[in-house]
Amino acid sequence: SILKIDTPENIPDVFDSELFAVSAVNRYNLIRELKAHPDIDSVNAFGDSVHITYSENKIDKLLINYLTGKGIENVIVRKIKPGIEDTFLKLMDRNGE
């Protein structure tokens, strides 16, 4: 089904939450712990980082402390702009695909 019709530049405008890229030494364990966190809404691997949406819409020390407490080393979190791929996954999730 068609999820959205627009120009490539405008498609990410429908992304309605803050998006963060998280990276760490062991990406497998990072993904596992992010998926287990009750306040993380979405977790998607992208290249060398993991893109997440977080119910708090901001990253604070509590999330970083949670991850380091689970043994995840060298956690780096940065806010990013969603791309077309991020938006596609978000739209698919909304439509129950």
PDB file of C-alpha atoms in Angstrom:
ATOM      1  CA  SER A   1       0.000   0.000   0.000  1.00  0.00           C
ATOM      2  CA  ILE A   2       1.050   3.599  -0.467  1.00  0.00           C
ATOM      3  CA  LEU A   3       2.271   5.096   2.793  1.00  0.00           C
ATOM      4  CA  LYS A   4       3.028   8.675   1.699  1.00  0.00           C
ATOM      5  CA  ILE A   5       3.297  10.641  -1.515  1.00  0.00           C
ATOM      6  CA  ASP A   6       5.631  13.630  -1.468  1.00  0.00           C
ATOM      7  CA  THR A   7       9.030  14.800  -2.636  1.00  0.00           C
ATOM      8  CA  PRO A   8      12.097  13.048  -1.189  1.00  0.00           C
ATOM      9  CA  GLU A   9      12.986  16.244   0.674  1.00  0.00           C
ATOM     10  CA  ASN A  10       9.562  16.459   2.371  1.00  0.00           C
ATOM     11  CA  ILE A  11       9.016  12.813   3.317  1.00  0.00           C
ATOM     12  CA  PRO A  12      11.029  13.049   6.587  1.00  0.00           C
ATOM     13  CA  ASP A  13       8.776  15.955   7.677  1.00  0.00           C
ATOM     14  CA  VAL A  14       6.134  13.427   8.790  1.00  0.00           C
ATOM     15  CA  PHE A  15       8.554  11.966  11.345  1.00  0.00           C
ATOM     16  CA  ASP A  16       6.872  13.190  14.540  1.00  0.00           C
ATOM     17  CA  SER A  17       9.442  12.377  17.217  1.00  0.00           C
ATOM     18  CA  GLU A  18      13.051  13.092  18.034  1.00  0.00           C
ATOM     19  CA  LEU A  19      15.516  10.626  16.537  1.00  0.00           C
ATOM     20  CA  PHE A  20      18.818   9.620  18.104  1.00  0.00           C
ATOM     21  CA  ALA A  21      21.809   7.632  16.857  1.00  0.00           C
ATOM     22  CA  VAL A  22      23.416   5.431  19.489  1.00  0.00           C
ATOM     23  CA  SER A  23      26.719   3.639  19.070  1.00  0.00           C
ATOM     24  CA  ALA A  24      28.829   1.485  21.348  1.00  0.00           C
ATOM     25  CA  VAL A  25      31.545  -1.165  21.266  1.00  0.00           C
ATOM     26  CA  ASN A  26      29.252  -4.221  21.095  1.00  0.00           C
ATOM     27  CA  ARG A  27      26.354  -3.370  18.785  1.00  0.00           C
ATOM     28  CA  TYR A  28      24.545  -6.683  19.317  1.00  0.00           C
ATOM     29  CA  ASN A  29      24.356  -6.136  23.089  1.00  0.00           C
ATOM     30  CA  LEU A  30      23.485  -2.469  22.532  1.00  0.00           C
ATOM     31  CA  ILE A  31      20.485  -3.421  20.374  1.00  0.00           C
ATOM     32  CA  ARG A  32      19.383  -6.073  22.863  1.00  0.00           C
ATOM     33  CA  GLU A  33      19.484  -3.636  25.805  1.00  0.00           C
ATOM     34  CA  LEU A  34      17.796  -0.814  23.874  1.00  0.00           C
ATOM     35  CA  LYS A  35      14.942  -3.153  22.909  1.00  0.00           C
ATOM     36  CA  ALA A  36      14.582  -4.170  26.567  1.00  0.00           C
ATOM     37  CA  HIS A  37      14.363  -0.566  27.816  1.00  0.00           C
ATOM     38  CA  PRO A  38      10.726   0.328  28.620  1.00  0.00           C
ATOM     39  CA  ASP A  39      10.990   3.938  27.378  1.00  0.00           C
ATOM     40  CA  ILE A  40      12.499   3.175  23.972  1.00  0.00           C
ATOM     41  CA  ASP A  41       9.806   3.259  21.300  1.00  0.00           C
ATOM     42  CA  SER A  42      11.777   2.054  18.266  1.00  0.00           C
ATOM     43  CA  VAL A  43      15.185   0.482  17.631  1.00  0.00           C
ATOM     44  CA  ASN A  44      16.632   0.126  14.121  1.00  0.00           C
ATOM     45  CA  ALA A  45      20.190  -0.710  13.082  1.00  0.00           C
ATOM     46  CA  PHE A  46      21.671   1.749  10.563  1.00  0.00           C
ATOM     47  CA  GLY A  47      25.287   1.307   9.504  1.00  0.00           C
ATOM     48  CA  ASP A  48      27.537   1.552  12.545  1.00  0.00           C
ATOM     49  CA  SER A  49      24.856   3.034  14.815  1.00  0.00           C
ATOM     50  CA  VAL A  50      21.375   2.256  16.068  1.00  0.00           C
ATOM     51  CA  HIS A  51      18.561   4.750  15.482  1.00  0.00           C
ATOM     52  CA  ILE A  52      16.082   5.047  18.323  1.00  0.00           C
ATOM     53  CA  THR A  53      13.053   7.015  19.341  1.00  0.00           C
ATOM     54  CA  TYR A  54      12.782   7.561  23.059  1.00  0.00           C
ATOM     55  CA  SER A  55       9.506   8.357  24.816  1.00  0.00           C
ATOM     56  CA  GLU A  56      11.169  11.194  26.690  1.00  0.00           C
ATOM     57  CA  ASN A  57      12.100  12.840  23.350  1.00  0.00           C
ATOM     58  CA  LYS A  58      15.444  13.736  24.873  1.00  0.00           C
ATOM     59  CA  ILE A  59      18.468  11.751  25.853  1.00  0.00           C
ATOM     60  CA  ASP A  60      19.550  12.174  29.403  1.00  0.00           C
ATOM     61  CA  LYS A  61      22.110  10.592  31.676  1.00  0.00           C
ATOM     62  CA  LEU A  62      19.550   8.025  32.860  1.00  0.00           C
ATOM     63  CA  LEU A  63      19.582   6.246  29.494  1.00  0.00           C
ATOM     64  CA  ILE A  64      23.359   6.367  29.227  1.00  0.00           C
ATOM     65  CA  ASN A  65      23.688   5.151  32.836  1.00  0.00           C
ATOM     66  CA  TYR A  66      21.207   2.349  32.086  1.00  0.00           C
ATOM     67  CA  LEU A  67      23.285   1.171  29.134  1.00  0.00           C
ATOM     68  CA  THR A  68      26.632   1.393  30.919  1.00  0.00           C
ATOM     69  CA  GLY A  69      25.078  -0.412  33.899  1.00  0.00           C
ATOM     70  CA  LYS A  70      24.210  -3.259  31.516  1.00  0.00           C
ATOM     71  CA  GLY A  71      27.864  -3.518  30.486  1.00  0.00           C
ATOM     72  CA  ILE A  72      27.646  -1.503  27.276  1.00  0.00           C
ATOM     73  CA  GLU A  73      30.946   0.350  26.811  1.00  0.00           C
ATOM     74  CA  ASN A  74      31.761   3.616  25.043  1.00  0.00           C
ATOM     75  CA  VAL A  75      28.143   4.700  24.577  1.00  0.00           C
ATOM     76  CA  ILE A  76      27.754   7.680  22.253  1.00  0.00           C
ATOM     77  CA  VAL A  77      24.335   9.263  21.688  1.00  0.00           C
ATOM     78  CA  ARG A  78      23.562  12.112  19.347  1.00  0.00           C
ATOM     79  CA  LYS A  79      20.378  13.694  18.035  1.00  0.00           C
ATOM     80  CA  ILE A  80      19.983  13.308  14.275  1.00  0.00           C
ATOM     81  CA  LYS A  81      17.594  14.323  11.522  1.00  0.00           C
ATOM     82  CA  PRO A  82      15.455  11.471  10.199  1.00  0.00           C
ATOM     83  CA  GLY A  83      16.078  10.331   6.648  1.00  0.00           C
ATOM     84  CA  ILE A  84      13.780   8.661   4.169  1.00  0.00           C
ATOM     85  CA  GLU A  85      14.635   5.190   5.528  1.00  0.00           C
ATOM     86  CA  ASP A  86      13.820   6.228   9.108  1.00  0.00           C
ATOM     87  CA  THR A  87      10.527   7.696   7.948  1.00  0.00           C
ATOM     88  CA  PHE A  88       9.663   4.585   5.936  1.00  0.00           C
ATOM     89  CA  LEU A  89      10.182   2.365   8.994  1.00  0.00           C
ATOM     90  CA  LYS A  90       8.095   4.732  11.132  1.00  0.00           C
ATOM     91  CA  LEU A  91       5.246   4.735   8.592  1.00  0.00           C
ATOM     92  CA  MET A  92       5.398   0.936   8.310  1.00  0.00           C
ATOM     93  CA  ASP A  93       5.183   0.644  12.086  1.00  0.00           C
ATOM     94  CA  ARG A  94       2.148   2.960  12.195  1.00  0.00           C
ATOM     95  CA  ASN A  95       0.360   0.874   9.580  1.00  0.00           C
ATOM     96  CA  GLY A  96       1.003  -2.380  11.428  1.00  0.00           C
ATOM     97  CA  GLU A  97       3.144  -3.842   8.662  1.00  0.00           C
TER      98      GLU A  97
END
